[in-house]
Structure formats: C-alpha cells, structure tokens
Short mmCIF file of C-alpha atoms in Angstrom, two decimals:
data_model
loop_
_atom_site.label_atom_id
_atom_site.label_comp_id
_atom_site.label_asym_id
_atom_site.label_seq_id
_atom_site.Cartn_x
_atom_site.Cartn_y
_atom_site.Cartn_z
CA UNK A 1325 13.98 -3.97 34.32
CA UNK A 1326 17.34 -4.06 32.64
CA UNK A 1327 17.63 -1.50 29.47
CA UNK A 1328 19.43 -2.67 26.54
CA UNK A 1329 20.34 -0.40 24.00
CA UNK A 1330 21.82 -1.66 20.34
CA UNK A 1331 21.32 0.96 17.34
CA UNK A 1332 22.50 -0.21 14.10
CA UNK A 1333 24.50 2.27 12.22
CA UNK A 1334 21.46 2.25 9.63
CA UNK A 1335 20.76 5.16 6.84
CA UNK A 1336 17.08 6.03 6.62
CA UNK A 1337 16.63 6.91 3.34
CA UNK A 1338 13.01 8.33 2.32
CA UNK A 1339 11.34 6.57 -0.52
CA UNK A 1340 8.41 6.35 -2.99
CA UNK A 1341 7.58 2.85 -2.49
CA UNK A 1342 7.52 0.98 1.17
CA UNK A 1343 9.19 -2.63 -0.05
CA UNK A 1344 11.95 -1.27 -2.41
CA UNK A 1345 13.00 1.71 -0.09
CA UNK A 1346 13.67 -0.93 2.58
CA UNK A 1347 15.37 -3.24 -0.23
CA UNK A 1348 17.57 -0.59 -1.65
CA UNK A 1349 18.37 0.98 2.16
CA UNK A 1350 19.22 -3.52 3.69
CA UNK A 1351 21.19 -3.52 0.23
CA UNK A 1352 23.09 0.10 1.13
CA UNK A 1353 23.62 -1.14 4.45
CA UNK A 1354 25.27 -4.19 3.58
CA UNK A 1355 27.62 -2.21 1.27
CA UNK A 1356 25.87 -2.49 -2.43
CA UNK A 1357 24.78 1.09 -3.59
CA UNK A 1358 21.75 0.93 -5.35
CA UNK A 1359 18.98 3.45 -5.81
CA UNK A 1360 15.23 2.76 -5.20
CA UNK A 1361 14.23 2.54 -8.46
CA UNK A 1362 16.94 0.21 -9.64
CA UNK A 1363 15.78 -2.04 -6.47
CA UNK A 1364 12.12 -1.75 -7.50
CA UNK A 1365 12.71 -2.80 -11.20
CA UNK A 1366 14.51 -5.38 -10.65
CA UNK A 1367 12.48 -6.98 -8.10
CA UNK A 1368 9.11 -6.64 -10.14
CA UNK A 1369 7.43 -3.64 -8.27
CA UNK A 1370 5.42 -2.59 -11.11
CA UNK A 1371 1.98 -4.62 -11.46
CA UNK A 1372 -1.67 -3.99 -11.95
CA UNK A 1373 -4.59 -6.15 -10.69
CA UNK A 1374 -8.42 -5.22 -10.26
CA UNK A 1375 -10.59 -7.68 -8.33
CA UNK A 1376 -13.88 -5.89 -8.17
CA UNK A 1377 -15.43 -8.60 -6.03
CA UNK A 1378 -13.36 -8.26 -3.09
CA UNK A 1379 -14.23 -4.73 -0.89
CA UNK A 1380 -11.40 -3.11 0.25
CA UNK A 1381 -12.80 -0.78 2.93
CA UNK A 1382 -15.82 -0.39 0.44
CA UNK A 1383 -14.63 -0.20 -2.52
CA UNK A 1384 -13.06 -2.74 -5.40
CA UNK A 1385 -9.71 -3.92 -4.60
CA UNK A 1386 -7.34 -2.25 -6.68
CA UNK A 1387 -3.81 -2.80 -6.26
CA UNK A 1388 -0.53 -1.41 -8.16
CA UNK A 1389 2.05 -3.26 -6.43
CA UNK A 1390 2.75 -7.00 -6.26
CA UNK A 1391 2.27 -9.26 -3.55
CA UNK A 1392 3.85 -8.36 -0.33
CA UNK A 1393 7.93 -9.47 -0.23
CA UNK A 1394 8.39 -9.89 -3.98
CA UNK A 1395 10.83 -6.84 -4.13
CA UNK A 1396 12.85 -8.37 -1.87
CA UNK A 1397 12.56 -11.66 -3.01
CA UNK A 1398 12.90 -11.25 -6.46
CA UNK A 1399 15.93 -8.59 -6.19
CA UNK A 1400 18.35 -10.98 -3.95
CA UNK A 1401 17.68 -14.21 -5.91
CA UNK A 1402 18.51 -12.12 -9.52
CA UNK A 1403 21.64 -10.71 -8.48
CA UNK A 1404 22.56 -13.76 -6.34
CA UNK A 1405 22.74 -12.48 -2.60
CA UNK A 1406 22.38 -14.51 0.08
CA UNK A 1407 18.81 -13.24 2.02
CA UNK A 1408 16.86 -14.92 4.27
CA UNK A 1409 12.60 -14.76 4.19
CA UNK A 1410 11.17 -16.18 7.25
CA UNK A 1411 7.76 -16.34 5.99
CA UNK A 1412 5.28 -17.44 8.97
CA UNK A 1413 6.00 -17.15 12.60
CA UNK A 1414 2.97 -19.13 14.95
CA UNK A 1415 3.84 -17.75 18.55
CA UNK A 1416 4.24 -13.84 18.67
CA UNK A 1417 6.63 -14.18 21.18
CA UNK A 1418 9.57 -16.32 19.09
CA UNK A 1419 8.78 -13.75 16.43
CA UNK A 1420 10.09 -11.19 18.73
CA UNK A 1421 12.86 -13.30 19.99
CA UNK A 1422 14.21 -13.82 16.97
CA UNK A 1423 13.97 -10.09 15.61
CA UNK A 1424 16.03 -9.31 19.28
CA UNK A 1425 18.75 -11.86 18.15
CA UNK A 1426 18.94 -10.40 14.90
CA UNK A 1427 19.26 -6.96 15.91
CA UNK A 1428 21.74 -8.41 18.69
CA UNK A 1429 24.06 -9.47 15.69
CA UNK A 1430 24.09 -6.01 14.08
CA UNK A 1431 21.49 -7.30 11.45
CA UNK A 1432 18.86 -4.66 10.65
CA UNK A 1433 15.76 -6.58 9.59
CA UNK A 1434 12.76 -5.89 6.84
CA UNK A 1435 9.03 -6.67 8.50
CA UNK A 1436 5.72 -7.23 6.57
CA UNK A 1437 3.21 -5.24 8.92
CA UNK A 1438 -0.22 -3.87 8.62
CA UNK A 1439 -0.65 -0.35 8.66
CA UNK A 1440 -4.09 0.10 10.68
CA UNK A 1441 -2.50 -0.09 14.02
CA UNK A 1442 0.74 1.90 13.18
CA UNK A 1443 1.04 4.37 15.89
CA UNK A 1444 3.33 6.84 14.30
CA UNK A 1445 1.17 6.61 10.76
CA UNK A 1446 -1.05 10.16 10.18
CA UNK A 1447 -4.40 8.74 11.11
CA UNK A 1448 -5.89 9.45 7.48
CA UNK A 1449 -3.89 6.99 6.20
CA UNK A 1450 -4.51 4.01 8.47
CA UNK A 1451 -6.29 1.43 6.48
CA UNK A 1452 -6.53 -1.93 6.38
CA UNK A 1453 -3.87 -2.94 4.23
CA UNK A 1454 -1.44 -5.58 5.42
CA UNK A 1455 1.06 -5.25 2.85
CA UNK A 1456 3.34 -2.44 4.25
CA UNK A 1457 7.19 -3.24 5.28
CA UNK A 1458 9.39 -1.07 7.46
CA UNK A 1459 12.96 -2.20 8.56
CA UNK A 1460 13.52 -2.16 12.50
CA UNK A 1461 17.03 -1.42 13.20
CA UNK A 1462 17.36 -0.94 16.92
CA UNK A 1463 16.17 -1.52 20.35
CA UNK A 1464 16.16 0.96 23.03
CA UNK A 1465 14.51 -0.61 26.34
CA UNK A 1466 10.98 -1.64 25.43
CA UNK A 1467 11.34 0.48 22.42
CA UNK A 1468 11.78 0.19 18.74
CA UNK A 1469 13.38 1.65 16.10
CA UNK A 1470 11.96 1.71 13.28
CA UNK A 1471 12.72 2.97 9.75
CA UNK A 1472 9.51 3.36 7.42
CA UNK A 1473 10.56 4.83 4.21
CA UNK A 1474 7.25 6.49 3.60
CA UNK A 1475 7.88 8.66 6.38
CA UNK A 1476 10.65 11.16 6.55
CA UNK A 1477 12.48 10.28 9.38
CA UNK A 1478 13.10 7.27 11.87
CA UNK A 1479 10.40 6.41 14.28
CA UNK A 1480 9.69 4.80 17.42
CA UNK A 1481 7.45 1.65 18.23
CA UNK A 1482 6.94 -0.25 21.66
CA UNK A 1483 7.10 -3.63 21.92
CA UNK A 1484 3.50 -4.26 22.25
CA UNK A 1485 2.60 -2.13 19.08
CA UNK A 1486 5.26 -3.68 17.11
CA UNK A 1487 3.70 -7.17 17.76
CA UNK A 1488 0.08 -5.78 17.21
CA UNK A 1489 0.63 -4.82 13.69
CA UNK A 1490 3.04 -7.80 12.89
CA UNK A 1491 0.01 -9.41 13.62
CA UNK A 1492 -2.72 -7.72 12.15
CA UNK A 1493 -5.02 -10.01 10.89
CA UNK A 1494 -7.11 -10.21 7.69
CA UNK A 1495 -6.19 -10.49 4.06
CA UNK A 1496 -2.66 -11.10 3.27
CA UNK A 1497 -1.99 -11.20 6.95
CA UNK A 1498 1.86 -10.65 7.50
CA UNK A 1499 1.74 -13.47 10.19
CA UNK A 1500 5.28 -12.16 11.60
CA UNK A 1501 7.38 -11.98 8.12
CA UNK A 1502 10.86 -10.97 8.69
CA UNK A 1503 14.11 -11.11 5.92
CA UNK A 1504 16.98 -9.61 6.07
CA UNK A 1505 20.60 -10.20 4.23
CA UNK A 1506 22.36 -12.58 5.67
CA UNK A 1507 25.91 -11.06 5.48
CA UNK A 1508 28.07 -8.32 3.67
CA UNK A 1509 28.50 -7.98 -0.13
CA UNK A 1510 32.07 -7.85 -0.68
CA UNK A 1511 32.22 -9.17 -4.16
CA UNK A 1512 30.79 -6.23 -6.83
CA UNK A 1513 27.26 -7.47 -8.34
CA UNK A 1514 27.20 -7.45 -12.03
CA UNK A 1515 23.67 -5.82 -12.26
CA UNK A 1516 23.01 -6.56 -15.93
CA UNK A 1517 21.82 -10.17 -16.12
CA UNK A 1518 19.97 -8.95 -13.03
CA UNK A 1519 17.94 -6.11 -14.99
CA UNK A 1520 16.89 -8.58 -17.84
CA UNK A 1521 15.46 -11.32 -16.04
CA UNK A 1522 13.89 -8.44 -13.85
CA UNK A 1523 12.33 -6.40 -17.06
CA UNK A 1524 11.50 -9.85 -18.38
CA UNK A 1525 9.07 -10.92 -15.53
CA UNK A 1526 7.76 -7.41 -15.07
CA UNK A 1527 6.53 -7.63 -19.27
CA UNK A 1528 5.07 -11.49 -18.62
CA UNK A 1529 3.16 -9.98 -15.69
CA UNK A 1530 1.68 -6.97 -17.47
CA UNK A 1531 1.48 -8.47 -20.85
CA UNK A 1532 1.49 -12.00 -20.87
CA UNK A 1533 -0.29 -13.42 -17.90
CA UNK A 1534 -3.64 -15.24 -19.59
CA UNK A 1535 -6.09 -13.88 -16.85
CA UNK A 1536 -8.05 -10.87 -17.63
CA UNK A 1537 -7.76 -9.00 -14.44
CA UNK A 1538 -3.90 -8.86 -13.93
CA UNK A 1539 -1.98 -6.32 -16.16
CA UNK A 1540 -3.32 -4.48 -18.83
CA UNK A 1541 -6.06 -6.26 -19.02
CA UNK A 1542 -7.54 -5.59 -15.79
CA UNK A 1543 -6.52 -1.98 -16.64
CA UNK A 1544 -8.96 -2.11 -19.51
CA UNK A 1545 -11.48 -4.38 -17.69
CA UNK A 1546 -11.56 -0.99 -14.79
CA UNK A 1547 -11.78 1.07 -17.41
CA UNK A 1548 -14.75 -0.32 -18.64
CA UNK A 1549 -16.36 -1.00 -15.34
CA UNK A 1550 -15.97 2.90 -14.84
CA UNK A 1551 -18.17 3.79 -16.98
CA UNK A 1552 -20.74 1.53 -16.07
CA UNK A 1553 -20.45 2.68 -12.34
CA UNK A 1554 -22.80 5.75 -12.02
CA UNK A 1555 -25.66 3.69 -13.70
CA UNK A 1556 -25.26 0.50 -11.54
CA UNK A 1557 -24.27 1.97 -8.35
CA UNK A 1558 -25.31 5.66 -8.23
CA UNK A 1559 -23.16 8.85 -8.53
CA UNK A 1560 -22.42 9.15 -4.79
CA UNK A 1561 -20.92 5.32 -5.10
CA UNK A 1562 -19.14 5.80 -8.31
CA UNK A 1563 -17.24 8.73 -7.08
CA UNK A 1564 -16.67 6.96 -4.35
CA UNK A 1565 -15.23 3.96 -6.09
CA UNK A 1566 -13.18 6.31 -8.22
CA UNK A 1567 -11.49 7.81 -5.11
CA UNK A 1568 -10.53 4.54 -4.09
CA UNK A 1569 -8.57 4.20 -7.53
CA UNK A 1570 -7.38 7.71 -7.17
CA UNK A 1571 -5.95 6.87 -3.66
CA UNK A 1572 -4.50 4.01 -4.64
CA UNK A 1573 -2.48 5.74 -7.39
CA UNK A 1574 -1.64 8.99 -5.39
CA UNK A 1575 -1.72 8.39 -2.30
CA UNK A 1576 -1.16 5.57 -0.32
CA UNK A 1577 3.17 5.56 -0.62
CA UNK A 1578 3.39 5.25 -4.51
CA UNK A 1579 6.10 8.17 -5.42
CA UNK A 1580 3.06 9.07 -7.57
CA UNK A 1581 1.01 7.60 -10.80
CA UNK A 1582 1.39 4.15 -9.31
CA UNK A 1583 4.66 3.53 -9.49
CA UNK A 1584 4.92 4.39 -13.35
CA UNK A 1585 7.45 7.05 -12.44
CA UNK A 1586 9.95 5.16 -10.53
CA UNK A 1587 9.58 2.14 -13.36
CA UNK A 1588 10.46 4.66 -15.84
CA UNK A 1589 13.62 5.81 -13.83
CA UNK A 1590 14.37 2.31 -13.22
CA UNK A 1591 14.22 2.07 -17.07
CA UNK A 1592 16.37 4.91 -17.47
CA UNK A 1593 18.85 4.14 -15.28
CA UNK A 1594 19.43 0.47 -17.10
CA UNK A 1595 19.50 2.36 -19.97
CA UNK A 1596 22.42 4.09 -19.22
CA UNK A 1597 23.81 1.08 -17.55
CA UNK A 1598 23.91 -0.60 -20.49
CA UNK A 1599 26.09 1.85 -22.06
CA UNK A 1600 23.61 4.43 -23.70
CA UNK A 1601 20.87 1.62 -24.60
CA UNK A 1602 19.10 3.66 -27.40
CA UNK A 1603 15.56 1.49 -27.13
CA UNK A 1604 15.82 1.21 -23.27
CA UNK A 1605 15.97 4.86 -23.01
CA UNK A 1606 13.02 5.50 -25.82
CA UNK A 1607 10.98 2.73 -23.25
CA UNK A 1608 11.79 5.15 -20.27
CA UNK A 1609 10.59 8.42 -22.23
CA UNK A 1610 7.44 6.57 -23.11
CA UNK A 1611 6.71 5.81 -19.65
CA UNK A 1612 7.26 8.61 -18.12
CA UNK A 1613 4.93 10.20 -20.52
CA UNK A 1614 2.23 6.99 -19.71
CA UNK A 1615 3.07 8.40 -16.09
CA UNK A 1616 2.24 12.01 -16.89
CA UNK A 1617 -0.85 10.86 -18.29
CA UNK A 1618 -1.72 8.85 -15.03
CA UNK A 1619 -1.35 11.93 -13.03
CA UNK A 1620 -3.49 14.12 -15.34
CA UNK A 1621 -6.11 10.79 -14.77
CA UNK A 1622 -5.97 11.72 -11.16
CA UNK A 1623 -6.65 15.41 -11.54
CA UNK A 1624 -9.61 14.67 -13.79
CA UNK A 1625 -10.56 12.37 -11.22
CA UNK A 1626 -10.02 14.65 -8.36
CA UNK A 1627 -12.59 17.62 -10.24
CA UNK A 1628 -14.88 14.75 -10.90
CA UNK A 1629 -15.07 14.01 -6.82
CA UNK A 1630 -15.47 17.54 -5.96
CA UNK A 1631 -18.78 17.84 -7.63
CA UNK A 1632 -20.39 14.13 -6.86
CA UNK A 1633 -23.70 15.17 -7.95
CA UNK A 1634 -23.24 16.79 -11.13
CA UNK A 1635 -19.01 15.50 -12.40
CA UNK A 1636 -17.80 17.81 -14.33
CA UNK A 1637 -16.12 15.26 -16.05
CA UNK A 1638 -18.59 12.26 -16.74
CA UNK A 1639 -17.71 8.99 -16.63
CA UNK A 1640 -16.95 8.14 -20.16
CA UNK A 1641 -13.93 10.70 -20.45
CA UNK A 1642 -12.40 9.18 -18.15
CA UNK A 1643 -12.41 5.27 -19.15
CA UNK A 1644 -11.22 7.15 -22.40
CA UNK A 1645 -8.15 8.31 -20.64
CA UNK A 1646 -7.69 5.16 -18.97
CA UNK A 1647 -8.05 2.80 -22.04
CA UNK A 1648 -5.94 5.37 -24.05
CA UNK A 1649 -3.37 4.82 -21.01
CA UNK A 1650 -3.39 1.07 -21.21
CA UNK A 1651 -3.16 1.26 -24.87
CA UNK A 1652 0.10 3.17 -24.30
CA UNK A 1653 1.28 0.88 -21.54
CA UNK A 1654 1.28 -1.98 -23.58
CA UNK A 1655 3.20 -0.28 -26.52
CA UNK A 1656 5.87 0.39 -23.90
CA UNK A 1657 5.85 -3.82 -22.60
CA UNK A 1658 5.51 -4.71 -26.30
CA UNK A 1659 8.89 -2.68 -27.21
CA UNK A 1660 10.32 -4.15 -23.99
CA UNK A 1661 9.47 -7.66 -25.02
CA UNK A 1662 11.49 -7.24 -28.57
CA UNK A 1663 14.81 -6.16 -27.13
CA UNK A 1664 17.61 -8.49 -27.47
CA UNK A 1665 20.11 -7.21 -24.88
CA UNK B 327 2.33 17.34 -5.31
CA UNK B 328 3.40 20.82 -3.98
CA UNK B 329 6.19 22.02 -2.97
CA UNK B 330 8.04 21.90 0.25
CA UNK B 331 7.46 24.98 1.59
CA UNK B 332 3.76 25.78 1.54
CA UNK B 333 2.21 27.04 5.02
CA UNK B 334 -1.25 27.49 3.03
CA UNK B 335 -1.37 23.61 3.32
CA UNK B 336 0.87 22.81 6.20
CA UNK B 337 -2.27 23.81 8.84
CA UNK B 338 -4.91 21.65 7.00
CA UNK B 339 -6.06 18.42 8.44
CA UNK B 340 -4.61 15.78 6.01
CA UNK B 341 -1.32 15.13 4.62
CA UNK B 342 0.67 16.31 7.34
CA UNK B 343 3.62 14.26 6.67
CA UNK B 344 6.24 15.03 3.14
CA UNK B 345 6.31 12.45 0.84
CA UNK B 346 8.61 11.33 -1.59
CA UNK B 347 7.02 11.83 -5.19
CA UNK B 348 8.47 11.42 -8.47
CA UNK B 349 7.86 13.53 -11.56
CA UNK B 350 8.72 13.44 -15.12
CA UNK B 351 9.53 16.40 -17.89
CA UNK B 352 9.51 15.90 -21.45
CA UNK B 353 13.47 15.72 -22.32
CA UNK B 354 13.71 12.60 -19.98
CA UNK B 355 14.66 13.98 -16.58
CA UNK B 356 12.86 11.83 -13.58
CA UNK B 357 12.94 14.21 -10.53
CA UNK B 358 12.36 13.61 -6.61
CA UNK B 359 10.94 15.50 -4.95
CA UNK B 360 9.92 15.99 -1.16
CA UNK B 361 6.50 17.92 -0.42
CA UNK B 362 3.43 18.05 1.17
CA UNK B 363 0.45 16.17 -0.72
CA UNK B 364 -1.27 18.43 -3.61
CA UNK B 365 -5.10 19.73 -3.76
CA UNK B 366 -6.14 16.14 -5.90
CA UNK B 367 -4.78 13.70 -3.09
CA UNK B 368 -6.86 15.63 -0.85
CA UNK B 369 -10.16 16.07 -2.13
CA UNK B 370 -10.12 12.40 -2.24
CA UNK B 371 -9.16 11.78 1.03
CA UNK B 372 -11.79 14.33 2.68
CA UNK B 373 -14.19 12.75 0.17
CA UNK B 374 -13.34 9.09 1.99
CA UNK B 375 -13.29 10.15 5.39
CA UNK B 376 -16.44 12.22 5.04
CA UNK B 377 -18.27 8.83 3.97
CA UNK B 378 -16.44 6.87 6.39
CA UNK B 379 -17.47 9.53 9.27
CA UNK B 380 -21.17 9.38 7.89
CA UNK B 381 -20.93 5.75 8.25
CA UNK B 382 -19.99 5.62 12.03
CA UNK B 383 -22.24 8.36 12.93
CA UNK B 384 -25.14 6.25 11.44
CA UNK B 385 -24.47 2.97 12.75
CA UNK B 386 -24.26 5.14 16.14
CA UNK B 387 -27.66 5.99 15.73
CA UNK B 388 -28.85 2.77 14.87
CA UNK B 389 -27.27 1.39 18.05
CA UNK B 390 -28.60 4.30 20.37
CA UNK B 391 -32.05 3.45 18.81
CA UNK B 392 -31.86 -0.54 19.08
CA UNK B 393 -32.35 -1.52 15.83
CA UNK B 394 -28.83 -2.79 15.38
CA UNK B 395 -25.99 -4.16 18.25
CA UNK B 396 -23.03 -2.74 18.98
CA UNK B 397 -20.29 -4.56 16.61
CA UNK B 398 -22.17 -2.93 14.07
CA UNK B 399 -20.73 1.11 15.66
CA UNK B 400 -17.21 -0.82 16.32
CA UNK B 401 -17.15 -2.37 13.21
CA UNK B 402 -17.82 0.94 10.79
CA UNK B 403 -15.27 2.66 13.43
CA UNK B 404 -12.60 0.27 12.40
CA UNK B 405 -13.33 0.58 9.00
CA UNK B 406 -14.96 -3.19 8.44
CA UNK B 407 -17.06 -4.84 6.77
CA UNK B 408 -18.37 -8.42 7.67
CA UNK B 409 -16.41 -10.46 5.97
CA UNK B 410 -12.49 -8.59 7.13
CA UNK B 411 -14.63 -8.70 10.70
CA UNK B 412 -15.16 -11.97 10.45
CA UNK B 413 -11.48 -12.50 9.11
CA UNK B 414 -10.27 -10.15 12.07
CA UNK B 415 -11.81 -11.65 15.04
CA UNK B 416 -11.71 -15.22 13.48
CA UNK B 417 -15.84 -16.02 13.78
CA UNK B 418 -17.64 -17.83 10.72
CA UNK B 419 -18.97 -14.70 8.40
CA UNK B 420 -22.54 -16.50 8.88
CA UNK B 421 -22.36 -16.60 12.61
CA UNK B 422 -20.74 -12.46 12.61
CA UNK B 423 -24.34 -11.68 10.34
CA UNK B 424 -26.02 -12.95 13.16
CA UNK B 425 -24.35 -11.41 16.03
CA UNK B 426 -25.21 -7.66 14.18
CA UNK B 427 -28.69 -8.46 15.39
CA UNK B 428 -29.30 -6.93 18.90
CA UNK B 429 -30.78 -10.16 19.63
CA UNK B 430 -28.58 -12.44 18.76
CA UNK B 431 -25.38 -10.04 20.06
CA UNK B 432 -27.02 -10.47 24.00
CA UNK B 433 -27.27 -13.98 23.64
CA UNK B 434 -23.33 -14.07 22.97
CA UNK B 435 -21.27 -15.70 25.71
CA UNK B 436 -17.68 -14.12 27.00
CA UNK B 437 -15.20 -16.11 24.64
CA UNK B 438 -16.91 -14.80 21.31
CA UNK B 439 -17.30 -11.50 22.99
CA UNK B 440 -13.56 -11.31 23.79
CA UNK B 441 -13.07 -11.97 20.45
CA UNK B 442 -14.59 -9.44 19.17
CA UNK B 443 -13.32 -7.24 21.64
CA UNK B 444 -9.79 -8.33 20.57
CA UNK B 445 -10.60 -7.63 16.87
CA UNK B 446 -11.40 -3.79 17.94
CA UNK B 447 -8.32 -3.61 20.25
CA UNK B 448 -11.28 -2.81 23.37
CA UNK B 449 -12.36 -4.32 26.65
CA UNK B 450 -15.56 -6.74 26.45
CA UNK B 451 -16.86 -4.17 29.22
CA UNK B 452 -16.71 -1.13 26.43
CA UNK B 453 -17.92 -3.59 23.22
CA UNK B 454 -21.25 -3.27 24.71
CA UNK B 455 -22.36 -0.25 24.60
CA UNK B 456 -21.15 2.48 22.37
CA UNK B 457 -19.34 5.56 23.50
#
C-alpha cells in the first residue's frame, strides 16, 4: 500500500466552543486574524432552546448553541468570504474522496461529526450528540489528522473511524458535512457591518422569536418546569434532569456558563472595535455578570446533586436564580436592541 | 474550573483532558484559562454515569434472567433509548418495541439482526447474547 503524506501547515488553537474554534482557526489559516469570540458573535453562537419532549440520553433536550454549521455559515456570508458548505454526502466513500482532494490542494477542511464514536474523546464525554465539528488537516497513510479544538492538542483518526462518526446516525445526523474557505483573504475585512448584522440576529433569536421555547422564553419555561420536577418525577429524576442542564452549561465544550462568557468578550471586543463604544461595553459588563451568575447556578446545582435525597438547595431557589438570570438576560438583548451604531 | 496544576485531581477518573474556560471579574476583564474540570462538573458527571452504569447492570440482569432480549443490555450500553435506536439502526420505533421482547427478538431474521448489530458497532454472533 502506497503512503501518502500531506500536512497542512495548520495552527491548532484550543477553544471554548467546537464550531467557532474551527471558524476562527480556517479564518487564521487563510490569513484573517480573528479571535474565537469575535468568530462566535458574529456567527450567532449564543442561543437557548428547551424541548422537554425530546430525551436526550434521558433527560430533556437542552441545548445552548445553535444548530450545527451556523457559526460558520453565518460568519463567512456577514463579512463576505467566499466558503463552501457541502451539506449532505449519500455514499461514504465520495465523502472521503472529496475530503482527500481537498486536503490534496492544501485546503484544511471543517467536518460536522458525532461525538459517540470519537476514539480520541475521554470516554465520559461520549454522548450522543451529533453536533460536534473538528477540522482535518492532514493525511498520513490511512491516518488522519485531526484538529478538535476542545482538546488541547492535534489528534489522530483512521480512516474507518473518521467515516464512522461522519456518519453517526440519529438526530441532526451530520450525513458527511464538510466546508471549508475556498481561497485566501487578501483584501482586509471591514468587521463592523459584520458585528451588527451578527448582534442583530443573535437579539431576534433570544428576544424576538414568537415561540415560547427558544430564547428567554424557554429559559423561563425551564425554570418553571424545575420546580415542578421533584413532584412529577421524583427527587432521584429531578436531580437527574438538573445534571443534564448542569452538563450542558459546564461541561460538554462551552468555555463555561454556556457560552455567556465568550458572548460577553465578543461584546467587549466590538466594543472597543468601535472605538470605545460606551453602551457596547456596559452590554459586555452586564453579561459577564449574567455569566457569573450562571456559574454560581451550576454550583448550587452541583450541592443540590450531591445530596439527591434530601437537596440542600430545594427546587424553588433555584428556578429563582434562573428566572432572576433570564430577567437579566433580556435587559442585556433589550439594551442591545436600542443601539444605533 | 481549577487551575492547571492540580495533581489532587489529575489521578481521578473524569476530566482528564484541560479545557479551555472563560471567566469574568468585576472591572470587565474576560480571562482564559486552561485547567482541569472543577469539583461541580464532576459531581455531575459521576452522578450521570452512576445512573447510566445502574442502567446497564439492570438490563444485564433482566437479560441473564429472560425477561427481556438482548438489544435491551446493548441498547442501555450505548446509551439509547427506543426511539435514537430505532433512529440508529433505521427499524420502525413500533417494530424496535417489539423486538425488546425475548420472543419477538428470536423470531428476528439476519438482515434486521445485522442492523442492529450495525447500530451497536458488534457482530450479529455477539448481539445475542450478552457479555
């Protein structure tokens, strides 16, 4: 068997978030500095939905992120670069094909995988969730490389692997998506008009979105369900439940408090951006305080787990933190909503 | 999140692996930094995986003792529930109900059993009995 061997000159960079790490390292790589929190902003990273009738591995389906490939998606079209989604591949094998050809041309290449079957993933962490993205950058034999910015370094993935969770089945199955930027930036990106159409669709899909389970309504619709949890489903269930939440904001490659840390860098870095923008800044030191609060959330959270059969911490105190926490989220959307720019 | 350098954590069983987290002081600093995962994130992991262990070791039982057919073990191994299963392996939800049943699962022929066995990332061979 004939060994190839092509490594793209690619910086890993670590990252809080799986999708805008990988945008902000494809943008780096094709020449545009930009920092993961400027990446994630732009491209709409922050989001909230609750959808207590699906089960996620047991528990309500609780998601901070957006669906898979917005960050990408989003962040090329605003600043106008040229990017490339394939969205659905049918035969595994042209999938692969293709990603060879790329990586042939020196193109280092974002995948949607799920992150059950990742080999290199710490085994606690494997769950079904399909919307993970890593950025494969070279090919060494039957071997992959493989940059996943959750992890610290670059990994390795076979061939057979690599097509197993490409193709991991279930809901939002990544069906073989691949993007990647199609060539250089040579021209600089004005970032501005960029930021406000990003900031803009973030606030209509906290704020404005007439559903009550997306945004901070579904934050207050959990909030409510919490407390309702130990009556209609038992303690052991409830705390159960409330792990899921807590893992969801913590754990599961977030950067912490579900994202509401890098949004608020995101906001402070615009805000400086703009030349000292007095409100943007005042937006960024409210979240990051909304952010603090999230992670004080998660300790109460974490004391009430410990002790399933008698919380320390009942129920109600903590859909008071969370309601007091979407209460401050939406003063923060509200005073994004009125700035002119 | 602690801090990078904390070998009363670094020989525990979860969070092996530094992760990127972000913090915020009051004064409007945003800081990175790199560490192992804090005493929270890991309470409710070990409170997961000890339900999710309970789980398998249950259905296991069930199995041993007939009351319930193998997919039931391989499906609370890999974390399922009927409906992903039936999403997974690609069999009607209705039809994967019925094939929990020991009955039902030894009436199944080779092309449904492969595709369960596919779904678990097994051979046919190993999806009938549990290990």
């Amino acid at each position: 068997m004939e060994t190839t061997k092509t490594i793209i000159n690619y910086t890993h960079r670590q990252a809080g978030h799986c999708e805008s790490g990988a945008t902000s390292n494809l943008f780096k790589f094709n020449g545009l500095e930009i920092s993961e929190p400027m990446a994630f902003g732009i491209g709409n990273g922050l989001y909230f939905s609750y959808i207590p009738f699906l089960k996620i591995q047991f528990a309500p389906m609780i998601s901070f992120r957006n669906l898979p490939n917005t960050v990408f998606r989003r962040s090329t079209s605003y600043m106008g670069i040229e990017a490339t989604v394939v969205k659905k591949i049918k035969d595994p094998k042209e999938a692969m094909e293709m990603l060879d050809r790329n990586l042939a041309q020196g193109i280092p290449t974002g995948c949607q995988v799920g992150v059950f079957q990742l080999t290199f993933f710490p085994p606690e962490y494997r769950m079904h969730y399909n919307m993970h993205n890593l950025v494969v950058f070279g090919k060494e034999g039957n071997m992959y490389h493989v940059s996943d910015t959750v992890l610290e370094f670059p990994q390795l993935i076979t061939y057979d692997d690599l097509v197993r969770v490409r193709y991991a089945k279930g809901a939002f199955a990544p069906q073989g998506k691949m993007y990647w930027i199609n060539h250089a930036i040579e021209n600089p990106v004005d970032l501005k008009p960029a930021i406000i159409l990003g900031i803009k669709k973030t606030v209509y899909e906290m704020i404005g979105i007439p559903f009550p389970l997306i945004g901070v309504k579904g934050l207050r619709w959990m909030a409510r369900d919490i407390r309702k949890w130990p009556k209609k489903h038992g303690n052991d269930t409830a705390s159960f439940y409330l792990g899921q939440i807590l893992r969801m904001a913590e754990d599961f490659g977030t950067g912490g408090a579900g994202f509401r840390y890098i949004y608020g860098a995101f906001l402070k870095e615009a805000g400086e951006l703009f030349g000292g923008h007095q409100e943007l800044l005042e937006a960024s030191d409210m979240m990051g305080k909304t952010a603090n609060k999230w992670r004080e959330f998660t300790y109460m959270g974490a004391r009430n787990c410990k002790n399933r059969a008698k919380p320390e911490e009942d129920y109600g105190t903590l859909s008071e933190k969370l309601l007091e926490i979407a209460n401050d989220e939406e003063k923060v959307y509200q005073k994004l909503k009125k700035i002119k720019f | 999140m602690e801090a990078n350098q904390n070998p009363v954590y670094k020989d525990k069983a979860y969070g092996q692996f530094r992760e990127l987290s972000y913090s915020y002081q009051d004064g409007g600093a945003f800081e990175k930094t790199v560490g192992y995962h804090g005493e929270a994130d890991r309470l409710v992991l070990q409170q997961a995986w000890d339900l999710f262990r309970e789980r398998i070791e249950s259905a296991r039982q069930l199995v041993i003792s007939g009351k319930v057919s193998p997919v039931v073990y391989y499906m609370e191994k890999n974390l399922l529930d009927p409906l992903n299963l039936s999403m997974m392996a690609g069999v009607a939800l209705w039809r994967v109900k019925l094939h929990l049943k020991p009955g039902f699962f030894k009436r199944l022929n080779e092309k449904t059993l492969q595709k369960y066995a596919d779904a678990f990332n097994i051979t046919t061979e190993q999806l009938k009995k549990v290990d």
